[in-house]
Amino acid sequence: MLSLNELWFVLVAVLFIGFFFLEGFDFGVGMSTKFLAKNDMERRVLINSIGPFWDANEVWLLTAGGAMFAAFPNWYATLFSGYYTPLVVLLLALIARGVAFEFRGKVDSGKWKGTWDWAVFIGSLLPPFLLGVVFSGLLKGLPIGEDMEMKAGLFDMVNLYTLVGGITVVMLCLVHGLLFASLRTTGSLQERARKLAHKLLIPLAALFVIFGVMTYFETDVFEVRGVLISLVAVLGVAAFVLAGWFIRKQRDGWAFGMTGAMIVLSIAAVFVGLFPRVMVSSISEAFSLTIDNAASGHYSLKVMTIVALSLLPFVLGYQIWSYFVFHKRVHEKEHLEY
């Protein structure tokens, strides 16, 4: 049976997995508005395809951060203070993106819309890249001392390994978003989204291979969790192959599900590789943060568990209902507000 520390580690992992799965297609659609859409109408269609969902999807990130703060305060403090600058940039990018969705259609001006379109693109590109850099850094290890303080320089956080991780996450979100667009649009826009997603599978596969090889040499995850990581990798390859097959068969829903499975497996692999650690110290393994030395007290975790289990069904029910209500495709002839 899981201890409360282990249970909350799993819950934090699930929250981040849910965020990357749901917000991942938002990011992908946002990036695609700059090169997939041929005119303003198609950009409006793409933005409206995620209009009912993007703000609720971002709640998963806020909830994951809140869960870290309450369940593992030392993890939260070390991570957010050490990565203060990139996380502030991440927050500003998300704010700019949200504002752009609401403001771009308020003035009928090409320059006005063009400015906010760039905000949508950059605000969709930067967050997955920065999060990929951060999660890659957690696996590689960071200079964390005995006092649990992270004193990292630029190249501790930004190096070849973390850059490849960030680019891989961006590409995965882009493919995931293109397949969501193929689910939610019609006509030539749908066809172009499907074809581009298929073309991007090759560079995505290359990035996964490069990142996997680098992970083997740059981290200890294969030493501590080799069997589980290998199993996840096999399942990921199967999902990747099936995604390509379903795209060719124009089974957009199944293809989207397979890229979603790739995201789930990828983020799950990060947490599997970390466990029971939450942050790896590059100075000494003894200084690594774990689910024990980074956690709140037993009573706090117990109360949080009761509250979380009471509220979670309502939150999930609301989000499932919203996806059911807005499941229809977006057509160019419909009234579009953005």
Short mmCIF file of C-alpha atoms in Angstrom, two decimals, residues 45-302:
data_model
loop_
_atom_site.label_atom_id
_atom_site.label_comp_id
_atom_site.label_asym_id
_atom_site.label_seq_id
_atom_site.Cartn_x
_atom_site.Cartn_y
_atom_site.Cartn_z
CA VAL A 45 -10.88 28.59 -36.79
CA LEU A 46 -7.76 27.16 -35.16
CA ILE A 47 -8.00 29.44 -32.15
CA ASN A 48 -11.70 28.69 -31.74
CA SER A 49 -10.97 24.96 -31.86
CA ILE A 50 -9.27 25.33 -28.46
CA GLY A 51 -11.34 28.31 -27.26
CA PRO A 52 -13.57 26.39 -24.82
CA PHE A 53 -10.68 24.40 -23.33
CA TRP A 54 -7.37 26.24 -23.01
CA ASP A 55 -8.05 28.13 -19.77
CA ALA A 56 -9.35 25.03 -17.95
CA ASN A 57 -6.36 23.03 -19.21
CA GLU A 58 -3.95 25.53 -17.64
CA VAL A 59 -5.56 24.86 -14.25
CA TRP A 60 -3.77 21.50 -14.23
CA LEU A 61 -0.42 23.32 -14.04
CA LEU A 62 -1.62 25.59 -11.25
CA THR A 63 -2.99 22.60 -9.35
CA ALA A 64 0.28 20.70 -9.81
CA GLY A 65 2.20 23.67 -8.42
CA GLY A 66 -0.23 23.99 -5.52
CA ALA A 67 0.07 20.28 -4.74
CA MET A 68 3.87 20.57 -4.73
CA PHE A 69 3.67 23.58 -2.41
CA ALA A 70 1.40 21.82 0.07
CA ALA A 71 2.73 18.26 -0.07
CA PHE A 72 6.43 18.86 -0.77
CA PRO A 73 7.26 22.42 0.35
CA ASN A 74 11.03 21.86 0.20
CA TRP A 75 10.72 20.64 -3.39
CA TYR A 76 8.59 23.64 -4.30
CA ALA A 77 10.96 26.10 -2.61
CA THR A 78 14.12 24.68 -4.18
CA LEU A 79 12.65 24.29 -7.66
CA PHE A 80 10.88 27.64 -7.90
CA SER A 81 13.71 29.65 -6.36
CA GLY A 82 16.38 27.92 -8.47
CA TYR A 83 14.40 28.23 -11.70
CA TYR A 84 12.96 31.63 -10.83
CA THR A 85 13.83 33.41 -14.09
CA PRO A 86 12.66 30.72 -16.57
CA LEU A 87 9.48 30.16 -14.58
CA VAL A 88 8.71 33.90 -14.61
CA VAL A 89 9.23 33.90 -18.39
CA LEU A 90 6.91 30.88 -18.58
CA LEU A 91 4.24 32.72 -16.59
CA LEU A 92 4.53 35.85 -18.74
CA ALA A 93 4.26 33.76 -21.91
CA LEU A 94 1.07 32.11 -20.63
CA ILE A 95 -0.38 35.52 -19.70
CA ALA A 96 0.47 36.98 -23.12
CA ARG A 97 -1.10 33.99 -24.84
CA GLY A 98 -4.31 34.21 -22.84
CA VAL A 99 -4.62 37.95 -23.42
CA ALA A 100 -3.96 37.46 -27.14
CA PHE A 101 -6.83 34.98 -27.45
CA GLU A 102 -9.21 37.57 -26.02
CA PHE A 103 -7.83 40.73 -27.65
CA ARG A 104 -6.91 39.79 -31.23
CA GLY A 105 -10.48 40.06 -32.49
CA LYS A 106 -11.35 43.30 -30.70
CA VAL A 107 -9.98 45.62 -33.43
CA ASP A 108 -10.41 45.05 -37.17
CA SER A 109 -6.80 45.88 -38.05
CA GLY A 110 -4.18 43.71 -39.71
CA LYS A 111 -1.35 45.17 -37.61
CA TRP A 112 -3.33 44.69 -34.39
CA LYS A 113 -4.16 41.06 -35.20
CA GLY A 114 -0.62 40.39 -36.41
CA THR A 115 0.83 41.54 -33.09
CA TRP A 116 -1.46 39.31 -31.08
CA ASP A 117 -0.89 36.40 -33.49
CA TRP A 118 2.82 36.59 -32.61
CA ALA A 119 1.85 36.61 -28.95
CA VAL A 120 -0.20 33.44 -29.51
CA PHE A 121 2.71 31.77 -31.32
CA ILE A 122 5.43 32.75 -28.84
CA GLY A 123 3.14 32.12 -25.86
CA SER A 124 2.50 28.62 -27.21
CA LEU A 125 6.14 27.87 -28.06
CA LEU A 126 7.97 29.06 -24.96
CA PRO A 127 6.05 27.19 -22.20
CA PRO A 128 6.59 23.64 -23.53
CA PHE A 129 10.21 24.47 -24.34
CA LEU A 130 10.91 25.88 -20.87
CA LEU A 131 9.10 23.04 -19.13
CA GLY A 132 11.09 20.56 -21.22
CA VAL A 133 14.30 22.27 -20.13
CA VAL A 134 13.22 22.18 -16.47
CA PHE A 135 12.17 18.52 -16.47
CA SER A 136 15.35 17.52 -18.31
CA GLY A 137 17.35 19.38 -15.67
CA LEU A 138 15.58 17.45 -12.92
CA LEU A 139 16.75 14.20 -14.51
CA LYS A 140 20.31 15.34 -15.22
CA GLY A 141 20.87 16.80 -11.78
CA LEU A 142 21.43 20.29 -10.43
CA PRO A 143 23.84 21.82 -7.91
CA ILE A 144 21.77 21.41 -4.73
CA GLY A 145 23.62 21.71 -1.46
CA GLU A 146 23.08 20.25 1.97
CA ASP A 147 20.82 23.19 2.85
CA MET A 148 18.49 22.25 -0.05
CA GLU A 149 19.37 25.42 -1.92
CA MET A 150 19.91 25.23 -5.67
CA LYS A 151 22.77 27.46 -6.79
CA ALA A 152 22.71 26.86 -10.52
CA GLY A 153 24.42 28.92 -13.17
CA LEU A 154 23.10 29.42 -16.69
CA PHE A 155 24.86 26.38 -18.11
CA ASP A 156 23.66 24.16 -15.27
CA MET A 157 20.12 24.87 -16.43
CA VAL A 158 20.68 25.39 -20.16
CA ASN A 159 22.96 22.85 -21.80
CA LEU A 160 22.85 20.48 -24.77
CA TYR A 161 20.86 17.85 -22.91
CA THR A 162 18.19 20.21 -21.57
CA LEU A 163 17.94 22.03 -24.92
CA VAL A 164 17.27 18.75 -26.72
CA GLY A 165 14.68 17.93 -24.06
CA GLY A 166 12.96 21.27 -24.56
CA ILE A 167 12.90 20.96 -28.36
CA THR A 168 11.56 17.40 -28.10
CA VAL A 169 8.66 18.54 -25.90
CA VAL A 170 7.88 21.37 -28.34
CA MET A 171 7.81 19.00 -31.31
CA LEU A 172 5.66 16.46 -29.47
CA CYS A 173 3.15 19.16 -28.50
CA LEU A 174 3.09 20.46 -32.07
CA VAL A 175 2.25 17.04 -33.53
CA HIS A 176 -0.31 16.48 -30.78
CA GLY A 177 -1.89 19.87 -31.55
CA LEU A 178 -1.99 19.28 -35.29
CA LEU A 179 -3.89 16.06 -34.74
CA PHE A 180 -6.30 17.87 -32.43
CA ALA A 181 -6.80 20.43 -35.20
CA SER A 182 -7.56 17.59 -37.61
CA LEU A 183 -10.22 16.44 -35.15
CA ARG A 184 -11.83 19.85 -34.74
CA THR A 185 -11.68 21.35 -38.24
CA THR A 186 -12.90 20.45 -41.71
CA GLY A 187 -11.90 20.76 -45.35
CA SER A 188 -8.45 21.76 -46.56
CA LEU A 189 -7.36 23.00 -43.12
CA GLN A 190 -8.06 19.59 -41.63
CA GLU A 191 -6.19 17.86 -44.46
CA ARG A 192 -3.14 20.11 -44.15
CA ALA A 193 -3.03 19.58 -40.38
CA ARG A 194 -3.10 15.81 -40.86
CA LYS A 195 -0.40 15.84 -43.55
CA LEU A 196 1.91 18.10 -41.57
CA ALA A 197 1.52 15.95 -38.47
CA HIS A 198 2.56 12.93 -40.53
CA LYS A 199 5.61 14.73 -41.97
CA LEU A 200 6.76 15.82 -38.50
CA LEU A 201 6.78 12.26 -37.18
CA ILE A 202 10.25 11.68 -38.68
CA PRO A 203 11.98 14.62 -36.93
CA LEU A 204 10.05 13.76 -33.76
CA ALA A 205 11.37 10.20 -33.90
CA ALA A 206 14.92 11.50 -34.39
CA LEU A 207 14.57 13.80 -31.38
CA PHE A 208 13.25 10.98 -29.22
CA VAL A 209 16.18 8.74 -30.18
CA ILE A 210 18.75 11.48 -29.54
CA PHE A 211 17.19 12.41 -26.21
CA GLY A 212 16.93 8.75 -25.17
CA VAL A 213 20.60 8.10 -25.94
CA MET A 214 21.65 11.27 -24.13
CA THR A 215 19.50 10.29 -21.14
CA TYR A 216 21.32 6.95 -20.95
CA PHE A 217 24.71 8.67 -20.75
CA GLU A 218 23.80 11.90 -18.93
CA THR A 219 21.55 10.56 -16.15
CA ASP A 220 21.28 7.57 -13.83
CA VAL A 221 17.64 6.72 -14.59
CA PHE A 222 18.54 3.54 -16.49
CA GLU A 223 20.65 2.43 -13.53
CA VAL A 224 17.97 2.98 -10.90
CA ARG A 225 14.85 2.15 -12.96
CA GLY A 226 16.20 0.38 -16.04
CA VAL A 227 13.45 -2.24 -16.37
CA LEU A 228 10.54 0.20 -15.98
CA ILE A 229 12.12 2.83 -18.22
CA SER A 230 12.74 0.19 -20.91
CA LEU A 231 9.12 -0.96 -20.66
CA VAL A 232 7.90 2.63 -21.02
CA ALA A 233 10.20 3.09 -24.03
CA VAL A 234 8.77 -0.01 -25.74
CA LEU A 235 5.22 1.19 -25.14
CA GLY A 236 6.22 4.62 -26.48
CA VAL A 237 7.59 3.11 -29.68
CA ALA A 238 4.37 1.13 -30.13
CA ALA A 239 2.28 4.29 -29.63
CA PHE A 240 4.48 6.15 -32.12
CA VAL A 241 4.11 3.48 -34.81
CA LEU A 242 0.36 3.30 -34.26
CA ALA A 243 0.10 7.10 -34.49
CA GLY A 244 1.70 7.01 -37.95
CA TRP A 245 -0.53 4.15 -39.05
CA PHE A 246 -3.72 5.86 -37.85
CA ILE A 247 -2.74 9.13 -39.54
CA ARG A 248 -2.33 7.33 -42.87
CA LYS A 249 -5.73 5.71 -42.37
CA GLN A 250 -7.22 9.12 -41.51
CA ARG A 251 -8.32 7.83 -38.12
CA ASP A 252 -7.72 11.17 -36.46
CA GLY A 253 -9.20 10.30 -33.07
CA TRP A 254 -7.01 7.22 -32.67
CA ALA A 255 -3.94 9.08 -33.92
CA PHE A 256 -4.57 11.85 -31.39
CA GLY A 257 -4.94 9.21 -28.70
CA MET A 258 -1.57 7.71 -29.63
CA THR A 259 0.30 11.03 -29.46
CA GLY A 260 -1.47 11.58 -26.14
CA ALA A 261 -0.17 8.19 -25.00
CA MET A 262 3.34 9.27 -26.03
CA ILE A 263 3.01 12.37 -23.85
CA VAL A 264 1.67 10.34 -20.92
CA LEU A 265 4.49 7.81 -21.20
CA SER A 266 7.17 10.49 -21.59
CA ILE A 267 6.17 12.46 -18.49
CA ALA A 268 5.56 9.26 -16.54
CA ALA A 269 9.10 8.15 -17.44
CA VAL A 270 10.49 11.35 -15.88
CA PHE A 271 8.78 10.67 -12.56
CA VAL A 272 9.62 6.95 -12.66
CA GLY A 273 13.26 7.85 -13.22
CA LEU A 274 13.25 10.33 -10.36
CA PHE A 275 11.46 8.24 -7.71
CA PRO A 276 11.95 8.32 -4.75
CA ARG A 277 13.83 11.53 -5.47
CA VAL A 278 12.12 14.71 -6.59
CA MET A 279 15.30 16.64 -7.44
CA VAL A 280 18.72 15.12 -8.09
CA SER A 281 21.77 16.85 -6.65
CA SER A 282 24.79 16.92 -8.95
CA ILE A 283 26.98 17.69 -5.93
CA SER A 284 26.21 14.57 -3.92
CA GLU A 285 23.44 11.98 -3.96
CA ALA A 286 23.10 12.58 -0.21
CA PHE A 287 21.88 16.12 -0.95
CA SER A 288 19.13 15.02 -3.36
CA LEU A 289 15.57 15.93 -2.39
CA THR A 290 13.33 12.92 -1.86
CA ILE A 291 9.69 12.28 -1.10
CA ASP A 292 10.72 11.97 2.55
CA ASN A 293 12.99 14.95 3.24
CA ALA A 294 10.97 17.32 1.00
CA ALA A 295 7.50 16.41 2.32
CA SER A 296 5.08 18.06 4.71
CA GLY A 297 4.11 16.43 7.98
CA HIS A 298 1.91 13.34 8.14
CA TYR A 299 -1.13 15.22 9.49
CA SER A 300 -0.97 17.83 6.70
CA LEU A 301 -0.78 15.13 4.04
CA LYS A 302 -3.70 13.27 5.63
#
